Coordinates of C-alpha atoms and ligand atoms in Angstrom, one line a residue:
M1 CA 119.6 72.3 60.9
E2 CA 117.2 71.8 63.8
Y3 CA 117.6 74.0 66.8
R4 CA 116.5 73.1 70.3
R5 CA 116.1 74.9 73.6
L6 CA 118.9 74.0 76.0
G7 CA 116.6 72.7 78.8
K8 CA 114.1 75.2 80.1
S9 CA 116.3 78.2 79.1
G10 CA 115.8 80.5 76.1
L11 CA 119.2 79.4 74.6
E12 CA 118.7 77.7 71.2
V13 CA 121.4 75.3 70.2
S14 CA 121.9 73.2 67.0
L15 CA 120.9 69.6 67.4
V16 CA 124.3 68.6 66.0
G17 CA 127.1 70.3 68.0
I18 CA 130.8 70.0 67.8
G19 CA 132.9 68.5 70.6
C20 CA 136.2 70.3 70.6
N21 CA 138.5 67.9 72.4
N22 CA 140.5 67.2 69.2
F23 CA 141.4 70.8 68.8
G24 CA 145.0 71.6 69.9
R25 CA 145.8 67.9 70.2
R26 CA 145.0 66.0 67.0
C27 CA 144.0 69.1 65.1
D28 CA 146.3 72.1 64.5
L29 CA 145.0 75.6 64.1
D30 CA 144.4 75.2 60.3
Q31 CA 142.6 71.9 60.7
T32 CA 140.5 73.4 63.6
R33 CA 139.5 76.3 61.4
S34 CA 138.5 74.0 58.6
V35 CA 136.2 71.9 60.9
V36 CA 134.8 75.0 62.6
N37 CA 134.1 76.8 59.3
R38 CA 132.4 73.9 57.7
A39 CA 130.3 73.4 60.9
I40 CA 129.1 77.0 60.8
D41 CA 128.3 76.8 57.1
L42 CA 126.1 73.8 57.9
G43 CA 124.2 75.7 60.6
I44 CA 126.0 74.4 63.7
N45 CA 126.2 77.0 66.4
F46 CA 127.1 75.0 69.5
F47 CA 130.8 74.3 70.3
D48 CA 131.7 72.4 73.5
T49 CA 135.3 72.7 74.8
A50 CA 137.0 72.7 78.2
D51 CA 140.1 74.3 79.8
I52 CA 141.8 71.0 80.0
Y53 CA 141.3 70.0 76.3
G54 CA 144.4 70.2 74.0
E55 CA 147.9 70.9 75.1
D56 CA 148.0 73.8 77.7
G57 CA 144.5 75.0 76.9
K58 CA 145.0 75.0 73.1
S59 CA 141.5 73.8 72.4
E60 CA 140.0 77.0 73.8
E61 CA 142.7 79.0 72.1
F62 CA 142.2 77.5 68.7
L63 CA 138.4 77.6 69.0
G64 CA 138.5 81.3 70.0
K65 CA 140.7 82.1 66.9
A66 CA 138.5 80.1 64.6
I67 CA 135.3 81.9 65.6
S68 CA 136.7 85.3 66.3
D69 CA 134.9 87.1 63.5
K70 CA 131.6 85.3 64.2
R71 CA 131.6 85.5 68.0
Q72 CA 128.0 86.7 68.4
S73 CA 126.4 84.0 66.3
V74 CA 128.3 81.1 68.0
I75 CA 127.5 79.5 71.4
I76 CA 130.7 78.6 73.3
A77 CA 130.4 76.1 76.0
T78 CA 133.5 75.5 78.1
K79 CA 134.3 73.8 81.5
F80 CA 136.4 74.1 84.6
A81 CA 137.3 71.8 87.5
G82 CA 139.8 69.5 85.7
N83 CA 143.5 69.7 86.6
M84 CA 145.2 72.8 85.2
G85 CA 148.3 72.4 87.3
T86 CA 149.6 70.4 90.3
G87 CA 148.8 72.9 93.0
P88 CA 145.9 72.5 95.5
M89 CA 143.8 75.3 94.0
E90 CA 144.4 74.5 90.3
S91 CA 141.4 72.2 89.9
G92 CA 138.0 71.7 91.5
A93 CA 134.9 73.9 91.9
S94 CA 136.0 76.2 94.8
R95 CA 135.3 80.0 94.6
K96 CA 139.1 80.5 94.4
H97 CA 139.6 78.1 91.4
I98 CA 136.5 79.2 89.5
M99 CA 137.4 82.9 89.7
D100 CA 140.9 82.0 88.4
A101 CA 139.7 79.5 85.8
V102 CA 137.1 81.8 84.2
E103 CA 139.6 84.6 83.6
A104 CA 142.1 82.1 82.0
S105 CA 139.4 80.6 79.8
L106 CA 138.1 84.1 78.7
Q107 CA 141.7 85.0 77.8
R108 CA 142.4 81.8 75.8
L109 CA 139.0 82.1 74.0
G110 CA 139.7 85.8 73.2
T111 CA 136.2 86.8 74.3
D112 CA 134.6 88.7 77.2
Y113 CA 131.8 86.2 77.9
I114 CA 131.2 82.5 78.0
D115 CA 127.7 81.3 76.8
L116 CA 127.6 78.1 78.9
Y117 CA 130.1 77.6 81.8
Q118 CA 130.0 74.0 83.0
V119 CA 131.4 72.3 86.1
H120 CA 133.4 69.5 84.4
F121 CA 133.2 67.0 87.3
P122 CA 131.5 67.1 90.7
D123 CA 133.9 68.4 93.4
L124 CA 133.0 66.4 96.6
L125 CA 135.3 68.5 98.8
T126 CA 133.7 71.9 98.0
P127 CA 130.2 72.7 99.2
L128 CA 127.9 72.9 96.2
E129 CA 126.5 76.1 97.7
E130 CA 130.0 77.7 97.2
T131 CA 130.2 76.6 93.6
I132 CA 126.7 77.7 92.6
S133 CA 126.9 81.1 94.4
T134 CA 130.2 81.8 92.6
L135 CA 128.7 80.8 89.3
D136 CA 125.7 83.1 90.1
D137 CA 128.2 86.0 90.7
L138 CA 129.8 85.3 87.3
V139 CA 126.4 85.4 85.6
R140 CA 125.5 88.7 87.4
A141 CA 128.9 90.1 86.3
G142 CA 128.2 89.3 82.7
K143 CA 131.2 87.0 82.3
V144 CA 129.0 83.9 81.9
R145 CA 125.5 83.7 80.4
Y146 CA 124.3 80.3 81.5
I147 CA 125.6 77.5 83.7
G148 CA 125.7 73.7 83.3
H149 CA 127.2 70.7 84.9
S150 CA 128.9 67.5 83.7
N151 CA 129.2 64.0 85.1
F152 CA 126.8 64.8 87.9
A153 CA 124.8 61.8 89.3
G154 CA 121.0 62.0 89.6
W155 CA 121.1 62.9 93.3
Q156 CA 123.7 65.7 92.6
I157 CA 121.4 67.1 90.0
A158 CA 118.5 67.2 92.5
H159 CA 120.7 68.7 95.2
A160 CA 122.0 71.5 92.8
H161 CA 118.4 72.3 91.8
W162 CA 117.3 72.6 95.4
I163 CA 120.2 74.9 96.3
A164 CA 119.6 77.3 93.5
E165 CA 115.9 77.4 94.1
H166 CA 116.2 77.7 97.9
H167 CA 118.8 80.5 97.7
H168 CA 117.4 82.2 94.6
L169 CA 120.6 81.6 92.6
T170 CA 121.1 81.0 88.9
P171 CA 120.0 77.4 88.1
F172 CA 121.9 75.0 86.0
I173 CA 120.3 74.5 82.5
S174 CA 122.3 71.5 81.1
A175 CA 123.7 68.1 82.0
Q176 CA 126.6 66.8 80.0
N177 CA 127.1 63.0 80.6
H178 CA 128.5 60.0 78.8
W179 CA 125.7 58.5 76.7
S180 CA 125.6 56.5 73.5
L181 CA 124.2 53.2 72.2
L182 CA 127.1 51.5 74.0
E183 CA 126.8 53.4 77.3
R184 CA 123.3 53.7 78.6
E185 CA 123.8 53.8 82.4
V186 CA 122.6 57.4 82.5
E187 CA 119.1 56.4 81.5
S188 CA 118.3 55.0 85.0
E189 CA 118.9 58.2 87.1
V190 CA 120.5 61.0 85.3
I191 CA 118.1 61.4 82.4
P192 CA 115.0 61.2 84.5
S193 CA 116.6 63.8 86.9
A194 CA 117.5 66.1 83.9
K195 CA 113.9 65.8 82.7
A196 CA 112.4 66.5 86.2
F197 CA 114.6 69.6 86.7
G198 CA 114.3 71.1 83.2
L199 CA 117.9 70.4 82.0
G200 CA 118.9 70.0 78.4
V201 CA 121.1 66.9 78.0
L202 CA 124.4 67.0 76.1
P203 CA 125.5 63.4 75.5
Y204 CA 129.3 63.1 75.3
F205 CA 131.2 60.3 73.4
P206 CA 128.1 59.9 71.3
L207 CA 130.1 58.0 68.7
A208 CA 132.1 55.9 71.2
S209 CA 135.2 57.7 69.9
G210 CA 134.4 56.6 66.4
L211 CA 133.4 52.9 66.9
L212 CA 129.8 53.9 66.2
T213 CA 130.8 55.3 62.7
G214 CA 131.4 51.7 61.4
K215 CA 135.0 52.4 60.6
Y216 CA 136.5 49.9 63.0
K217 CA 136.1 46.2 62.2
R218 CA 136.6 43.2 64.5
N219 CA 140.0 41.5 64.1
E220 CA 141.2 44.2 61.6
P221 CA 143.7 46.9 62.3
A222 CA 142.2 50.4 63.0
P223 CA 142.4 52.7 59.9
S224 CA 145.6 54.7 60.1
G225 CA 145.4 58.1 61.6
T226 CA 142.2 57.4 63.5
R227 CA 141.8 58.0 67.2
L228 CA 141.6 54.3 68.1
V229 CA 144.7 53.1 66.4
A230 CA 146.3 52.2 69.7
G231 CA 146.5 53.1 73.3
P232 CA 144.4 52.9 76.5
M233 CA 141.3 54.4 74.8
A234 CA 141.5 51.8 72.0
D235 CA 141.7 49.0 74.6
R236 CA 138.7 50.4 76.4
V237 CA 136.5 50.8 73.4
L238 CA 137.5 48.1 70.9
T239 CA 136.3 45.2 73.0
E240 CA 134.7 42.0 71.9
K241 CA 131.5 42.9 73.8
N242 CA 131.2 46.3 72.0
F243 CA 131.9 44.6 68.6
D244 CA 129.1 42.1 69.4
I245 CA 126.6 45.0 69.9
V246 CA 127.9 47.1 67.0
E247 CA 127.7 44.2 64.5
S248 CA 124.1 43.5 65.5
L249 CA 123.2 47.2 65.2
E250 CA 124.9 47.3 61.8
A251 CA 122.8 44.3 60.6
F252 CA 119.6 46.1 61.9
T253 CA 120.4 49.4 60.3
K254 CA 121.3 47.8 56.9
E255 CA 117.9 46.1 57.0
K256 CA 116.3 49.5 57.5
G257 CA 118.3 51.2 54.7
H258 CA 120.4 53.3 57.1
S259 CA 123.9 53.4 58.5
I260 CA 125.2 52.9 62.0
L261 CA 126.4 56.5 62.0
E262 CA 122.8 57.6 61.3
L263 CA 121.6 55.4 64.1
A264 CA 124.1 56.8 66.6
F265 CA 123.0 60.4 66.0
S266 CA 119.3 59.8 65.4
W267 CA 118.7 57.5 68.4
L268 CA 120.0 60.2 70.7
A269 CA 118.2 63.0 68.8
C270 CA 114.9 61.1 69.1
N271 CA 115.1 61.5 72.9
P272 CA 113.3 64.8 73.7
N273 CA 115.7 65.5 76.7
V274 CA 118.6 65.8 74.3
S275 CA 119.4 69.4 73.2
S276 CA 122.6 68.9 71.2
V277 CA 124.7 65.8 70.2
I278 CA 128.3 67.0 70.6
A279 CA 130.3 64.6 68.5
G280 CA 134.0 65.4 67.9
A281 CA 135.4 65.7 64.4
T282 CA 138.9 65.9 62.9
R283 CA 137.9 66.7 59.3
P284 CA 135.2 68.8 57.6
E285 CA 133.9 65.8 55.7
Q286 CA 133.0 64.1 59.1
V287 CA 131.0 67.2 60.1
E288 CA 129.1 66.9 56.8
S289 CA 128.2 63.2 57.4
N290 CA 127.3 63.9 61.0
V291 CA 124.9 66.7 60.1
E292 CA 123.2 64.4 57.5
S293 CA 122.9 61.6 60.1
V294 CA 120.4 63.1 62.4
S295 CA 117.2 62.8 60.4
W296 CA 116.1 59.2 61.0
K297 CA 112.8 59.4 63.0
L298 CA 112.9 56.1 64.8
T299 CA 109.5 54.4 65.5
A300 CA 108.6 52.9 68.9
D301 CA 109.2 49.4 67.5
E302 CA 112.6 50.3 66.2
I303 CA 113.5 51.8 69.6
S304 CA 112.4 48.6 71.4
K305 CA 114.5 46.5 69.0
I306 CA 117.5 48.7 69.8
D307 CA 116.9 48.2 73.5
E308 CA 117.1 44.5 72.8
L309 CA 120.2 44.7 70.7
T310 CA 122.0 46.8 73.2
N311 CA 121.0 44.5 76.1
F312 CA 119.2 47.4 77.8
N313 CA 116.7 46.7 80.6
A314 CA 114.7 49.8 81.6
Ligands
NAP1 P1 133.0 61.0 69.9 O1 132.1 62.1 69.5 O2 132.3 59.8 70.4 O3 133.9 60.5 68.7 C1 134.6 61.5 68.0 C2 135.5 60.9 67.0 O4 134.8 60.1 66.1 C3 136.3 61.9 66.1 O5 137.4 62.3 66.8 C4 136.5 61.1 64.8 O6 137.6 60.3 65.0 C5 135.4 60.2 64.8 N1 134.4 60.7 63.9 C6 133.5 61.7 64.1 N2 132.6 61.8 63.0 C7 133.0 60.8 62.1 C8 132.5 60.4 60.9 N3 131.5 61.0 60.3 N4 133.1 59.4 60.2 C9 134.2 58.8 60.8 N5 134.7 59.1 62.0 C10 134.1 60.1 62.7 O7 134.1 61.4 71.0 P2 134.6 62.8 71.6 O8 134.9 63.7 70.5 O9 135.7 62.4 72.5 O10 133.4 63.3 72.4 C11 132.6 64.3 72.0 C12 132.7 65.6 72.8 O11 132.2 65.3 74.1 C13 134.2 66.0 73.1 O12 134.8 66.6 72.0 C14 134.0 66.8 74.3 O13 133.6 68.1 73.9 C15 132.9 66.1 75.1 N6 133.4 65.2 76.2 C16 133.1 65.6 77.4 C17 133.5 64.8 78.5 C18 133.1 65.2 79.9 O14 133.6 64.6 80.9 N7 132.2 66.2 80.0 C19 134.3 63.6 78.3 C20 134.6 63.3 77.0 C21 134.2 64.1 75.9 P3 139.1 60.4 64.3 O15 139.7 61.2 65.4 O16 139.5 59.0 64.3 O17 138.9 61.1 63.1

């Protein structure tokens, strides 16, 4: 397993991480344990969850139980700001909500510190100074070791950096954003901003919920038990436009003696701004394939061809 620094920080994370949003929803505790144990056996140390994942915080709870005897060697990233209730202070990035949310996450995770605490979504109603100074307090109190953000735009990344620097507060070290072969919008503003301000990038939905594994075929029913069997997510992802791209990428990877799963991981991993590719998994065998899929070193010509096949204009 390759390990990379998370941005400019000293934290070293495995290049293949585990996204934990299946835990406590599609994976019960036993299944969560089998995915987590296999991941750790294969050298994965980075687990990304959030307070809103799973039913009633069950993702954090199951992850905490699964790693309880290995806490020190595992890096837990979690998030706050999503809706944890219907009240006015049960979401967002205010001092009030962060202080409540961190205690609840620590309790569910069964730990006394969070390695990476991330703002899940920008909160446009709370001054960013309030959010960053509260996170700085949590770092100083030892409850949180590093801080990151998610779904920030390029200008918000620059604004956050300026606030931390100007007020001598703890800086963000990571940016978690939607990024895959099928979703490249971040490459115009977010990735250059992350690079400029020394953030490690954590691409989410790297497999487009499984479409980039090759298991879904145009005009064929989704394999039973898979995430995209039906529902709004399936409607969003299994589109004609996406199948056009996936089929052309599959033809390209076949020609090169690789699979589309290898391309999905390796293409992100080839970008030096990426610290960890946090794919979700529901079974240990998926973790095994994912760990094996990260070693294709793409050439500049191959990367240009992929730009063409994904209709990307820099
Ligand atoms: P993803 O990584 O694009 O896809 C994961 C799904 O792909 C798995 O649930 C599994 O589907 C399938 N899969 C994985 N490996 C496979 C393999 N080797 N062979 C066949 N199928 C495989 O999507 P994601 O899990 O939703 O996203 C990754 C992580 O990003 C999340 O867990 C979460 O931590 C994070 N995230 C963050 C945000 C944010 O706003 N910050 C938003 C979304 C996600 P089956 O379920 O069909 O087995």
